[in-house]
Tab-separated table of C-alpha atoms and ligand atoms in Angstrom:
chain	number	residue	atom	x	y	z
A	263	UNK	CA	78.957	166.450	-105.723
A	264	UNK	CA	76.080	164.010	-105.261
A	265	UNK	CA	75.984	160.368	-106.199
A	266	UNK	CA	74.446	156.975	-105.510
A	267	UNK	CA	76.031	154.097	-103.611
A	268	UNK	CA	76.055	151.335	-106.236
A	269	UNK	CA	78.244	148.784	-104.563
A	270	UNK	CA	79.038	147.806	-101.015
A	271	UNK	CA	81.503	145.214	-99.927
A	272	UNK	CA	83.835	144.912	-97.029
A	273	UNK	CA	86.032	147.573	-98.546
A	274	UNK	CA	84.896	151.032	-99.471
A	275	UNK	CA	81.527	151.969	-100.940
A	276	UNK	CA	81.540	152.608	-104.649
A	277	UNK	CA	79.617	155.750	-105.532
A	278	UNK	CA	78.370	156.556	-108.982
A	279	UNK	CA	78.524	160.318	-109.108
A	280	UNK	CA	75.902	162.235	-111.024
A	281	UNK	CA	78.524	163.174	-113.623
A	282	UNK	CA	78.901	159.453	-114.374
A	283	UNK	CA	82.207	158.848	-112.622
A	284	UNK	CA	82.540	155.854	-110.288
A	285	UNK	CA	84.439	156.749	-107.150
A	286	UNK	CA	85.608	154.594	-104.268
A	287	UNK	CA	84.744	156.433	-101.097
A	288	UNK	CA	85.287	156.389	-97.398
A	289	UNK	CA	83.010	157.874	-94.786
A	290	UNK	CA	83.770	161.193	-93.189
A	291	UNK	CA	84.859	160.756	-89.565
A	292	UNK	CA	81.504	161.866	-88.211
A	293	UNK	CA	79.798	159.039	-90.114
A	294	UNK	CA	82.282	156.291	-89.276
A	295	UNK	CA	81.296	156.118	-85.618
A	296	UNK	CA	77.912	154.525	-85.775
A	297	UNK	CA	77.001	151.772	-88.173
A	298	UNK	CA	73.595	153.425	-88.313
A	299	UNK	CA	75.108	156.511	-89.850
A	300	UNK	CA	76.834	154.722	-92.679
A	301	UNK	CA	75.603	154.640	-96.222
A	302	UNK	CA	73.803	151.582	-97.551
A	303	UNK	CA	73.273	150.460	-101.130
A	304	UNK	CA	71.083	152.918	-102.989
A	305	UNK	CA	71.831	155.812	-100.680
A	306	UNK	CA	72.145	159.249	-102.224
A	307	UNK	CA	75.304	160.744	-100.792
A	308	UNK	CA	77.263	163.967	-100.862
A	309	UNK	CA	80.824	163.335	-101.888
A	310	UNK	CA	83.886	165.513	-101.790
A	311	UNK	CA	87.197	164.829	-103.483
A	312	UNK	CA	90.031	166.161	-101.393
A	313	UNK	CA	93.096	167.146	-103.371
A	314	UNK	CA	95.793	164.465	-103.256
A	315	UNK	CA	93.494	161.857	-101.732
A	316	UNK	CA	92.965	158.592	-103.582
A	317	UNK	CA	89.370	158.249	-102.428
A	318	UNK	CA	86.286	160.371	-102.240
A	319	UNK	CA	84.780	161.259	-98.887
A	320	UNK	CA	81.126	160.664	-98.080
A	321	UNK	CA	80.255	163.819	-96.166
A	322	UNK	CA	76.561	163.206	-95.805
A	323	UNK	CA	73.641	160.970	-96.647
A	324	UNK	CA	70.498	162.516	-98.107
A	325	UNK	CA	67.115	161.585	-96.597
A	326	UNK	CA	65.937	158.161	-97.781
A	327	UNK	CA	62.703	157.966	-99.747
A	328	UNK	CA	62.387	154.265	-98.951
A	329	UNK	CA	64.408	151.783	-96.951
A	330	UNK	CA	64.455	148.082	-96.242
A	331	UNK	CA	64.777	147.516	-92.500
A	332	UNK	CA	65.138	144.422	-90.389
A	333	UNK	CA	65.907	143.710	-86.771
A	334	UNK	CA	69.657	143.527	-86.188
A	335	UNK	CA	70.353	139.779	-85.934
A	336	UNK	CA	73.193	140.505	-83.496
A	337	UNK	CA	71.315	142.926	-81.250
A	338	UNK	CA	67.742	142.383	-80.172
A	339	UNK	CA	67.200	146.047	-79.446
A	340	UNK	CA	68.295	147.687	-82.675
A	341	UNK	CA	67.669	147.555	-86.382
A	342	UNK	CA	69.576	147.570	-89.652
A	343	UNK	CA	68.866	149.356	-92.898
A	344	UNK	CA	69.878	147.081	-95.767
A	345	UNK	CA	69.005	149.168	-98.814
A	346	UNK	CA	67.586	152.576	-99.642
A	347	UNK	CA	65.758	154.495	-102.352
A	348	UNK	CA	63.995	151.840	-104.382
A	349	UNK	CA	60.548	151.799	-105.981
A	350	UNK	CA	59.948	148.059	-106.053
A	351	UNK	CA	60.660	145.054	-103.859
A	352	UNK	CA	60.817	141.769	-105.762
A	353	UNK	CA	60.415	138.715	-103.561
A	354	UNK	CA	61.852	135.568	-105.115
A	355	UNK	CA	60.421	132.258	-103.946
A	356	UNK	CA	60.880	128.893	-105.659
A	357	UNK	CA	57.739	127.544	-107.258
A	358	UNK	CA	58.522	124.047	-106.036
A	359	UNK	CA	58.655	123.748	-102.246
A	360	UNK	CA	57.485	127.266	-101.738
A	361	UNK	CA	57.755	128.304	-98.100
A	362	UNK	CA	54.488	130.112	-97.372
A	363	UNK	CA	55.490	131.257	-93.919
A	364	UNK	CA	58.680	132.769	-95.221
A	365	UNK	CA	56.794	134.422	-98.071
A	366	UNK	CA	54.365	135.984	-95.592
A	367	UNK	CA	57.288	137.374	-93.603
A	368	UNK	CA	58.894	138.756	-96.755
A	369	UNK	CA	55.593	140.379	-97.708
A	370	UNK	CA	55.302	142.100	-94.325
A	371	UNK	CA	58.850	143.479	-94.583
A	372	UNK	CA	58.418	144.472	-98.222
A	373	UNK	CA	55.136	146.303	-97.617
A	374	UNK	CA	56.636	148.108	-94.658
A	375	UNK	CA	59.046	149.874	-97.049
A	376	UNK	CA	56.152	151.597	-98.800
A	377	UNK	CA	57.511	150.564	-102.209
A	378	UNK	CA	55.568	148.459	-104.726
A	379	UNK	CA	55.802	144.734	-104.138
A	380	UNK	CA	56.006	141.830	-106.581
A	381	UNK	CA	56.570	138.116	-106.138
A	382	UNK	CA	58.538	136.123	-108.703
A	383	UNK	CA	58.091	132.390	-108.470
A	384	UNK	CA	61.388	131.035	-109.755
A	385	UNK	CA	62.472	127.790	-111.432
A	386	UNK	CA	59.108	127.335	-113.090
A	387	UNK	CA	60.670	124.698	-115.363
A	388	UNK	CA	60.814	122.368	-112.349
A	389	UNK	CA	57.017	122.356	-112.112
A	390	UNK	CA	54.395	121.258	-114.597
A	391	UNK	CA	52.318	123.989	-116.214
A	392	UNK	CA	49.225	123.132	-114.178
A	393	UNK	CA	51.188	123.013	-110.956
A	394	UNK	CA	52.856	126.346	-111.759
A	395	UNK	CA	49.489	127.989	-112.399
A	396	UNK	CA	48.008	126.506	-109.231
A	397	UNK	CA	50.882	127.850	-107.120
A	398	UNK	CA	50.701	131.239	-108.833
A	399	UNK	CA	46.991	131.463	-108.085
A	400	UNK	CA	47.504	130.455	-104.470
A	401	UNK	CA	50.269	133.024	-104.002
A	402	UNK	CA	48.202	135.701	-105.717
A	403	UNK	CA	45.360	135.002	-103.275
A	404	UNK	CA	47.713	135.109	-100.311
A	405	UNK	CA	49.540	138.250	-101.433
A	406	UNK	CA	46.438	140.236	-102.259
A	407	UNK	CA	45.466	142.454	-105.157
A	408	UNK	CA	48.239	145.026	-104.785
A	409	UNK	CA	50.983	142.487	-105.484
A	410	UNK	CA	52.034	141.311	-108.960
A	411	UNK	CA	52.774	137.607	-108.952
A	412	UNK	CA	54.866	136.277	-111.839
A	413	UNK	CA	56.236	132.899	-112.757
A	414	UNK	CA	59.734	132.781	-114.256
A	415	UNK	CA	62.530	130.500	-115.251
A	416	UNK	CA	65.918	131.422	-116.625
A	417	UNK	CA	65.413	129.359	-119.777
A	418	UNK	CA	62.206	131.197	-120.646
A	419	UNK	CA	63.093	134.619	-122.069
A	420	UNK	CA	59.521	135.987	-122.196
A	421	UNK	CA	59.124	135.242	-118.473
A	422	UNK	CA	62.265	137.279	-117.747
A	423	UNK	CA	60.911	140.062	-119.949
A	424	UNK	CA	57.748	140.171	-117.835
A	425	UNK	CA	59.883	140.635	-114.716
A	426	UNK	CA	61.813	143.415	-116.441
A	427	UNK	CA	58.568	145.123	-117.372
A	428	UNK	CA	57.730	145.580	-113.675
A	429	UNK	CA	60.273	148.376	-113.653
A	430	UNK	CA	60.198	151.690	-115.489
A	431	UNK	CA	63.283	153.531	-116.648
A	432	UNK	CA	65.041	155.215	-113.759
A	433	UNK	CA	63.453	152.983	-111.128
A	434	UNK	CA	65.308	150.712	-108.751
A	435	UNK	CA	64.189	147.290	-107.560
A	436	UNK	CA	65.621	145.295	-104.699
A	437	UNK	CA	65.522	141.531	-104.940
A	438	UNK	CA	65.093	139.548	-101.756
A	439	UNK	CA	64.754	135.843	-101.135
A	440	UNK	CA	66.541	132.929	-99.605
A	441	UNK	CA	69.924	131.952	-100.980
A	442	UNK	CA	69.594	129.418	-103.804
A	443	UNK	CA	66.194	130.563	-105.097
A	444	UNK	CA	67.819	131.855	-108.275
A	445	UNK	CA	68.277	135.550	-107.543
A	446	UNK	CA	71.678	135.959	-109.177
A	447	UNK	CA	70.561	133.938	-112.181
A	448	UNK	CA	67.577	136.250	-112.506
A	449	UNK	CA	69.739	139.358	-112.209
A	450	UNK	CA	72.073	137.966	-114.862
A	451	UNK	CA	69.170	137.411	-117.237
A	452	UNK	CA	67.715	140.845	-116.516
A	453	UNK	CA	71.090	142.395	-117.222
A	454	UNK	CA	71.246	140.693	-120.573
A	455	UNK	CA	73.171	137.549	-119.819
A	456	UNK	CA	76.176	138.868	-118.048
A	457	UNK	CA	76.359	141.134	-115.060
A	458	UNK	CA	78.718	143.953	-115.711
A	459	UNK	CA	80.744	144.861	-112.743
A	460	UNK	CA	79.944	148.477	-112.056
A	461	UNK	CA	83.011	150.603	-111.953
A	462	UNK	CA	86.426	149.187	-111.372
A	463	UNK	CA	87.884	145.785	-111.806
A	464	UNK	CA	86.906	143.399	-109.031
A	465	UNK	CA	88.687	144.403	-105.907
A	466	UNK	CA	91.144	142.112	-104.161
A	467	UNK	CA	92.204	142.229	-100.573
A	468	UNK	CA	95.873	142.352	-99.564
A	469	UNK	CA	96.221	138.583	-99.886
A	470	UNK	CA	95.050	138.562	-103.481
A	471	UNK	CA	91.619	137.097	-102.737
A	472	UNK	CA	88.366	138.385	-104.095
A	473	UNK	CA	86.688	140.488	-101.496
A	474	UNK	CA	83.062	139.569	-101.016
A	475	UNK	CA	80.672	141.829	-102.822
A	476	UNK	CA	77.738	142.075	-100.502
A	477	UNK	CA	75.467	144.338	-102.480
A	478	UNK	CA	75.640	145.633	-105.998
A	479	UNK	CA	73.276	147.673	-108.135
A	480	UNK	CA	73.051	146.386	-111.682
A	481	UNK	CA	71.826	148.282	-114.734
A	482	UNK	CA	69.097	146.636	-116.754
A	483	UNK	CA	69.352	147.388	-120.474
A	484	UNK	CA	66.265	149.316	-121.498
A	485	UNK	CA	65.779	150.941	-118.120
A	486	UNK	CA	65.806	150.363	-114.423
A	487	UNK	CA	68.294	148.952	-112.012
A	488	UNK	CA	68.188	145.994	-109.672
A	489	UNK	CA	69.942	145.240	-106.397
A	490	UNK	CA	70.518	141.608	-105.509
A	491	UNK	CA	70.438	141.243	-101.748
A	492	UNK	CA	72.368	138.081	-100.971
A	493	UNK	CA	73.016	136.999	-97.444
A	494	UNK	CA	69.777	138.317	-96.038
A	495	UNK	CA	69.362	135.311	-93.826
A	496	UNK	CA	67.611	136.566	-90.761
A	497	UNK	CA	64.491	138.549	-91.536
A	498	UNK	CA	63.411	139.648	-88.103
A	499	UNK	CA	60.613	142.180	-88.056
A	500	UNK	CA	61.317	145.624	-86.655
A	501	UNK	CA	58.752	148.408	-86.972
A	502	UNK	CA	56.364	146.603	-89.251
A	503	UNK	CA	52.826	147.338	-88.094
A	504	UNK	CA	52.005	149.080	-91.357
A	505	UNK	CA	53.557	146.245	-93.363
A	506	UNK	CA	51.601	143.701	-91.343
A	507	UNK	CA	48.433	145.646	-92.011
A	508	UNK	CA	48.968	145.583	-95.790
A	509	UNK	CA	50.246	142.007	-95.984
A	510	UNK	CA	47.319	140.786	-93.841
A	511	UNK	CA	44.666	143.167	-95.085
A	512	UNK	CA	42.213	140.244	-95.230
A	513	UNK	CA	42.576	139.606	-91.487
A	514	UNK	CA	42.591	143.279	-90.537
A	515	UNK	CA	39.419	143.946	-92.524
A	516	UNK	CA	37.669	141.213	-90.575
A	517	UNK	CA	39.158	142.481	-87.311
A	518	UNK	CA	37.488	145.836	-87.882
A	519	UNK	CA	34.172	144.085	-87.122
A	520	UNK	CA	35.270	142.462	-83.858
A	521	UNK	CA	33.250	143.574	-80.840
A	522	UNK	CA	36.342	144.675	-78.903
A	523	UNK	CA	38.765	147.041	-80.471
A	524	UNK	CA	41.708	145.341	-78.756
A	525	UNK	CA	40.419	141.865	-79.668
A	526	UNK	CA	43.235	139.302	-79.803
A	527	UNK	CA	41.091	137.012	-81.950
A	528	UNK	CA	41.609	134.159	-79.524
A	529	UNK	CA	38.364	133.366	-77.699
A	530	UNK	CA	36.777	136.753	-77.198
A	531	UNK	CA	33.025	136.989	-77.734
A	532	UNK	CA	31.983	138.715	-80.929
A	533	UNK	CA	35.280	138.029	-82.705
A	534	UNK	CA	34.691	138.399	-86.450
A	535	UNK	CA	38.047	136.821	-87.248
A	536	UNK	CA	37.297	133.622	-85.338
A	537	UNK	CA	33.866	133.567	-86.935
A	538	UNK	CA	35.491	133.713	-90.381
A	539	UNK	CA	37.780	130.826	-89.457
A	540	UNK	CA	34.782	128.774	-88.284
A	541	UNK	CA	32.848	129.461	-91.455
A	542	UNK	CA	35.874	128.595	-93.587
A	543	UNK	CA	36.297	132.114	-95.002
A	544	UNK	CA	39.697	132.515	-93.373
A	545	UNK	CA	42.319	129.773	-93.104
A	546	UNK	CA	43.376	128.940	-89.565
A	547	UNK	CA	47.019	128.958	-90.739
A	548	UNK	CA	46.579	132.507	-91.978
A	549	UNK	CA	45.305	133.663	-88.587
A	550	UNK	CA	48.112	131.779	-86.845
A	551	UNK	CA	50.678	133.622	-88.998
A	552	UNK	CA	49.051	136.952	-88.326
A	553	UNK	CA	48.995	136.407	-84.579
A	554	UNK	CA	52.565	135.172	-84.463
A	555	UNK	CA	53.855	138.173	-86.439
A	556	UNK	CA	51.851	140.408	-84.127
A	557	UNK	CA	53.469	138.751	-81.108
A	558	UNK	CA	56.912	139.138	-82.687
A	559	UNK	CA	56.304	142.861	-83.184
A	560	UNK	CA	55.052	143.180	-79.631
A	561	UNK	CA	58.215	141.444	-78.368
A	562	UNK	CA	60.447	143.776	-80.368
A	563	UNK	CA	58.582	146.769	-79.001
A	564	UNK	CA	58.860	145.572	-75.414
A	565	UNK	CA	62.586	144.877	-75.643
A	566	UNK	CA	63.203	148.192	-77.341
A	567	UNK	CA	61.280	150.065	-74.652
A	568	UNK	CA	63.167	148.167	-71.962
A	569	UNK	CA	66.487	149.061	-73.564
A	570	UNK	CA	65.459	152.715	-73.751
A	571	UNK	CA	64.304	152.629	-70.177
A	572	UNK	CA	67.636	151.163	-69.060
A	573	UNK	CA	69.571	153.814	-70.952
A	574	UNK	CA	67.310	156.485	-69.473
A	575	UNK	CA	67.832	155.157	-65.972
A	576	UNK	CA	71.558	155.053	-66.410
A	577	UNK	CA	71.585	158.636	-67.605
A	578	UNK	CA	69.558	159.759	-64.601
A	579	UNK	CA	71.790	157.718	-62.281
A	580	UNK	CA	74.752	159.598	-63.647
A	581	UNK	CA	72.982	162.912	-63.148
A	582	UNK	CA	72.092	161.992	-59.598
A	583	UNK	CA	75.684	161.027	-58.820
A	584	UNK	CA	76.978	164.268	-60.247
A	585	UNK	CA	74.527	166.268	-58.164
A	586	UNK	CA	75.446	164.338	-55.017
A	587	UNK	CA	79.089	165.164	-55.365
B	132	GDP	P1	70.738	132.779	-105.506
B	132	GDP	O1	71.505	132.170	-104.390
B	132	GDP	O2	69.353	133.146	-105.098
B	132	GDP	O3	71.443	133.890	-106.176
B	132	GDP	O4	70.531	131.607	-106.599
B	132	GDP	P2	71.357	131.286	-107.918
B	132	GDP	O5	71.004	132.224	-109.007
B	132	GDP	O6	72.795	131.162	-107.579
B	132	GDP	O7	70.752	129.885	-108.318
B	132	GDP	C1	70.848	128.751	-107.456
B	132	GDP	C2	70.763	127.493	-108.314
B	132	GDP	O8	69.500	127.408	-108.964
B	132	GDP	C3	71.808	127.453	-109.421
B	132	GDP	O9	72.292	126.138	-109.536
B	132	GDP	C4	71.029	127.855	-110.660
B	132	GDP	O10	71.564	127.313	-111.820
B	132	GDP	C5	69.664	127.277	-110.358
B	132	GDP	N1	68.591	128.019	-111.061
B	132	GDP	C6	68.415	129.363	-111.085
B	132	GDP	N2	67.338	129.696	-111.829
B	132	GDP	C7	66.819	128.523	-112.288
B	132	GDP	C8	65.680	128.198	-113.101
B	132	GDP	O11	64.921	129.046	-113.609
B	132	GDP	N3	65.459	126.879	-113.334
B	132	GDP	C9	66.265	125.907	-112.821
B	132	GDP	N4	65.961	124.617	-113.100
B	132	GDP	N5	67.325	126.168	-112.053
B	132	GDP	C10	67.613	127.461	-111.789
B	133	ZN	ZN1	38.680	139.381	-83.013
C-alpha cells in the first residue's frame, strides 16, 4: 500500500495510507541505516502491514517531486532533506523588524526547491497601514515578480483567506520562517481555528510526557495542506546555484553583460554589476548579499569535494594495502 508521511516526531512516522487509514510505521531495516534513507514529512512511501505486528513497515520511499534541502548543521560535508513533495513554499517574516538578509537566504533555499514561492509578512497589526504597504512593496521588489507577497495578521480573516487562496485543492505548502514569527498561529487560522491532530491521540513517551512533534501536515478546509516547519534554525545553503540564480535574477541579468564570463563583480574592468551599483540601479547591499551567498556555496562545494577526495583516497589506500599483502 502507498501513503504519505503526515507526521514526524521522535517516535515513529505517521503515514496516511491512500485508503484513508493512519498508520504508525517503522522503517524497514535497509532504510534504518542511513539518516539519508529515511522518510521525511511529505514523502510518498510504500507500506506493508505484517501480520501480528503493531506497526506498519516503510519498505520504500518513492522519488521526490520536490524537496527542501539544507546543509546539515552538524556536518559540514553533508545535507539534510527536511520536507518533500510540496507545490509551494511560504516564507513567513514579521512585518516589523523584517530581517532582509534572512529573507534573501530563505528565498534562495525556497527557489532551489523548484516549487512556487510566496512571502507572508506576519503581524501586520503591529504596523500602521502605510508602513505595512511600504514594507510589502519593498519585499515585492526584492523578491521579484515570480513571488507573491502578502500581508497578514491573525485577527484579520480576509488576510488569512488570501494566504489560503495561494493553494489549490490537493496541493501542499511548507511554511518556513524563524521561530516566533507566527507560523503556528497562521496554521491554526488556515485550519479553521484549531489544528486537528492528524491520526491518533497525541503520543506520550514512557515517562508520560508529550513527545515533541517536529513536523506535521495539516489539512486546510476547502483544499490544500500545510506543513509547519518549526525548529529550522540553521539555514545553511547546500546545492543552491539555481535558487541563487532565481532569487538574485536582477544581479544575474546584469552579470550577463560583464566583459568577463567569470567576473567576480569586484573590481574587474567592464563589470556591468559594479556599473549598476555606481549608477544607483543596484543596491550595494544587494550585491554584497549575492557575493556572500556565492562564497558560501563555493565553500560548501570545496569542503564537499575535499571530503569526497579523502574518502576516495582512503578507498584506494585500502586497495593498495590489499594488493601489497
Ligand atoms: P511560531 O513560533 O512561528 O509558530 O509563532 P507563533 O504562532 O507561536 O507566534 C508567536 C507569537 O506571536 C505568539 O505570542 C502569537 O500570539 C503572536 N502572533 C502570531 N500572529 C500574530 C499576529 O498576526 N499579530 C500579533 N500581534 N501577534 C501575533
Ligand atoms: Zn561583473
